[in-house]
Each structure stands twice: as structure tokens, then as C-alpha cells.
mmCIF file of C-alpha atoms in Angstrom:
data_model
loop_
_atom_site.group_PDB
_atom_site.id
_atom_site.type_symbol
_atom_site.label_atom_id
_atom_site.label_comp_id
_atom_site.label_asym_id
_atom_site.label_seq_id
_atom_site.Cartn_x
_atom_site.Cartn_y
_atom_site.Cartn_z
ATOM 1 C CA GLN A 1 -8.325 17.698 -3.498
ATOM 2 C CA VAL A 2 -7.860 14.216 -2.127
ATOM 3 C CA GLN A 3 -4.322 12.913 -2.445
ATOM 4 C CA LEU A 4 -2.266 10.063 -1.046
ATOM 5 C CA VAL A 5 1.011 11.035 0.584
ATOM 6 C CA GLU A 6 3.561 8.217 0.415
ATOM 7 C CA SER A 7 6.818 7.945 2.336
ATOM 8 C CA GLY A 8 9.615 5.507 3.064
ATOM 9 C CA GLY A 9 11.419 2.973 0.937
ATOM 10 C CA GLY A 10 13.995 3.942 -1.631
ATOM 11 C CA LEU A 11 17.135 1.862 -1.359
ATOM 12 C CA VAL A 12 16.997 -1.241 0.835
ATOM 13 C CA ARG A 13 19.651 -3.882 1.422
ATOM 14 C CA ALA A 14 18.815 -7.473 0.715
ATOM 15 C CA GLY A 15 17.749 -9.215 3.871
ATOM 16 C CA GLU A 16 16.556 -6.043 5.553
ATOM 17 C CA SER A 17 13.059 -4.682 5.953
ATOM 18 C CA LEU A 18 11.201 -2.252 3.742
ATOM 19 C CA THR A 19 8.816 0.143 5.433
ATOM 20 C CA LEU A 20 6.328 2.272 3.522
ATOM 21 C CA SER A 21 3.668 4.591 4.857
ATOM 22 C CA CYS A 22 0.713 6.259 3.238
ATOM 23 C CA ALA A 23 -1.695 8.904 4.447
ATOM 24 C CA VAL A 24 -4.753 10.526 2.948
ATOM 25 C CA SER A 25 -4.647 14.263 2.460
ATOM 26 C CA GLY A 26 -7.739 16.317 1.744
ATOM 27 C CA SER A 27 -10.348 14.028 3.268
ATOM 28 C CA THR A 28 -11.342 13.092 6.781
ATOM 29 C CA VAL A 29 -13.798 10.403 5.711
ATOM 30 C CA PRO A 30 -12.420 7.032 6.860
ATOM 31 C CA PHE A 31 -11.169 4.816 4.062
ATOM 32 C CA ASN A 32 -13.023 1.683 3.055
ATOM 33 C CA ALA A 33 -9.749 -0.031 2.238
ATOM 34 C CA MET A 34 -6.136 1.090 1.953
ATOM 35 C CA GLY A 35 -2.891 -0.594 1.109
ATOM 36 C CA TRP A 36 0.017 -1.135 -1.222
ATOM 37 C CA TYR A 37 0.489 -2.625 -4.660
ATOM 38 C CA ARG A 38 3.657 -3.006 -6.654
ATOM 39 C CA GLU A 39 4.702 -3.202 -10.249
ATOM 40 C CA ARG A 40 7.840 -5.133 -10.995
ATOM 41 C CA PRO A 41 9.920 -4.733 -14.168
ATOM 42 C CA GLU A 42 7.775 -7.377 -15.888
ATOM 43 C CA GLY A 43 5.002 -4.792 -15.751
ATOM 44 C CA LEU A 44 2.341 -6.675 -13.811
ATOM 45 C CA ARG A 45 0.715 -4.919 -10.851
ATOM 46 C CA GLU A 46 0.315 -7.168 -7.857
ATOM 47 C CA LEU A 47 -1.112 -6.846 -4.397
ATOM 48 C CA VAL A 48 1.336 -6.455 -1.525
ATOM 49 C CA ALA A 49 -0.982 -5.804 1.422
ATOM 50 C CA VAL A 50 -4.292 -4.095 2.044
ATOM 51 C CA MET A 51 -6.468 -3.559 5.050
ATOM 52 C CA LYS A 52 -10.135 -2.680 5.335
ATOM 53 C CA ASN A 53 -11.769 -0.381 7.818
ATOM 54 C CA ASP A 54 -13.064 -3.388 9.731
ATOM 55 C CA GLY A 55 -9.461 -4.389 10.427
ATOM 56 C CA SER A 56 -9.381 -7.337 8.041
ATOM 57 C CA LYS A 57 -6.237 -7.732 5.941
ATOM 58 C CA LYS A 58 -5.266 -9.343 2.669
ATOM 59 C CA PHE A 59 -1.768 -10.125 1.470
ATOM 60 C CA GLY A 60 -0.228 -10.932 -1.865
ATOM 61 C CA GLU A 61 0.709 -14.557 -2.332
ATOM 62 C CA VAL A 62 4.267 -13.707 -3.297
ATOM 63 C CA VAL A 63 4.951 -11.830 -0.054
ATOM 64 C CA GLU A 64 2.606 -13.527 2.371
ATOM 65 C CA GLY A 65 4.368 -14.536 5.560
ATOM 66 C CA ARG A 66 6.841 -11.669 5.543
ATOM 67 C CA VAL A 67 4.581 -8.658 5.072
ATOM 68 C CA PHE A 68 2.702 -6.740 7.734
ATOM 69 C CA ILE A 69 0.265 -3.888 7.478
ATOM 70 C CA SER A 70 -1.171 -1.684 10.165
ATOM 71 C CA GLY A 71 -3.258 1.407 10.103
ATOM 72 C CA ASP A 72 -6.151 3.408 11.355
ATOM 73 C CA SER A 73 -9.151 4.234 9.190
ATOM 74 C CA ALA A 74 -10.030 7.129 11.482
ATOM 75 C CA LYS A 75 -6.603 8.623 10.794
ATOM 76 C CA ASN A 76 -6.684 7.564 7.163
ATOM 77 C CA ALA A 77 -3.177 6.153 7.212
ATOM 78 C CA VAL A 78 -1.452 2.803 6.882
ATOM 79 C CA SER A 79 2.088 1.479 7.228
ATOM 80 C CA MET A 80 3.454 -1.598 5.562
ATOM 81 C CA GLN A 81 6.573 -3.564 6.437
ATOM 82 C CA LEU A 82 8.091 -6.167 4.159
ATOM 83 C CA ASP A 83 10.767 -8.287 5.813
ATOM 84 C CA SER A 84 13.749 -10.118 4.353
ATOM 85 C CA VAL A 85 13.644 -8.311 1.048
ATOM 86 C CA THR A 86 15.330 -9.816 -1.990
ATOM 87 C CA PRO A 87 16.183 -8.319 -5.398
ATOM 88 C CA GLU A 88 12.842 -9.741 -6.586
ATOM 89 C CA ASP A 89 11.120 -7.224 -4.309
ATOM 90 C CA ALA A 90 12.508 -4.311 -6.291
ATOM 91 C CA ALA A 91 9.522 -2.560 -7.832
ATOM 92 C CA LEU A 92 7.424 0.568 -8.027
ATOM 93 C CA TYR A 93 5.279 0.489 -4.883
ATOM 94 C CA THR A 94 2.056 2.471 -5.049
ATOM 95 C CA CYS A 95 -0.457 3.261 -2.347
ATOM 96 C CA ASN A 96 -4.149 2.753 -3.048
ATOM 97 C CA ALA A 97 -7.156 3.891 -1.046
ATOM 98 C CA GLU A 98 -10.897 3.490 -1.461
ATOM 99 C CA ILE A 99 -12.323 6.689 -0.030
ATOM 100 C CA PRO A 100 -16.045 7.363 0.292
ATOM 101 C CA PRO A 101 -17.021 10.857 -0.892
ATOM 102 C CA PHE A 102 -18.814 11.534 2.389
ATOM 103 C CA ALA A 103 -19.429 9.818 5.702
ATOM 104 C CA GLY A 104 -21.983 7.042 5.377
ATOM 105 C CA ALA A 105 -21.614 6.667 1.620
ATOM 106 C CA THR A 106 -21.793 3.075 0.394
ATOM 107 C CA TRP A 107 -19.548 3.723 -2.587
ATOM 108 C CA TRP A 108 -16.076 5.182 -2.885
ATOM 109 C CA ASN A 109 -13.498 6.769 -5.125
ATOM 110 C CA ASP A 110 -10.396 4.793 -5.985
ATOM 111 C CA ARG A 111 -7.267 6.848 -5.290
ATOM 112 C CA TRP A 112 -3.658 6.095 -6.215
ATOM 113 C CA GLY A 113 -0.438 7.641 -5.020
ATOM 114 C CA GLN A 114 2.422 8.574 -7.300
ATOM 115 C CA GLY A 115 4.457 5.564 -6.287
ATOM 116 C CA ILE A 116 7.825 4.948 -4.672
ATOM 117 C CA GLN A 117 10.592 3.220 -6.577
ATOM 118 C CA VAL A 118 12.250 0.635 -4.352
ATOM 119 C CA THR A 119 15.681 -0.706 -5.196
ATOM 120 C CA VAL A 120 17.216 -3.675 -3.406
ATOM 121 C CA SER A 121 20.987 -3.853 -3.173
ATOM 122 C CA SER A 122 22.727 -7.178 -2.724
#
């Protein structure tokens, strides 16, 4: 069974960096895209950062300029770093991956992790 294994985060001090990692378990087929989204208390899910298997990256407008994402589609894993966190960055961060069912497939299954609750202390 394909699952996303998330790690990192938790409690972060304001002004410090948040680091989250995500890896695919149960599949060796390289992801089409993989990254992080977050849901703040208001309840809206927003993009944090995502990268595609061609190396291109996309960042959420709210965090652009202080977020970085790196990864390897062959290893099916990504890491995200968000710098200079503020209390507004407190949210449920969830990993997402688009994983083809087999090598060479032109479509993919959308997978979500369980999420990591991030709290920012002032």
C-alpha cells in the first residue's frame, strides 16, 4: 500500500526555521509532483511548496521568498524548509504526492499524508 511518511515540525519558535520531510512508502515509481500544503485555523488549504520530477518548483504566495524545497523523484522524497516562521505559519502541514501507478504511466494517483500539526511559539 502506498503511503506518505512525514517527519519534522512540531513546535517551532518564532523567527526560526521549520523543516518538514516526506517520503513515499510502498512504491518505487518516481513521483510526478510532491510537496506540502497547509491548513490554517481558518480552514483553507493552501500551497506551501511543491516540486515536479523535472525539477521545477512552485511556491505559495504567502510564503514565497522564505520557503525552499528540495527532493529527488528517484528516491521519492522531498524536504521543505520555511524560514523566519511567525504565529501565522501555525497550521496543519500535509504532504501530497502524485504517484503514477507504474513506470511510464501518464496519469497518477493523488496521495496525502496524515499531516503534521505545527505550533509556533512567540
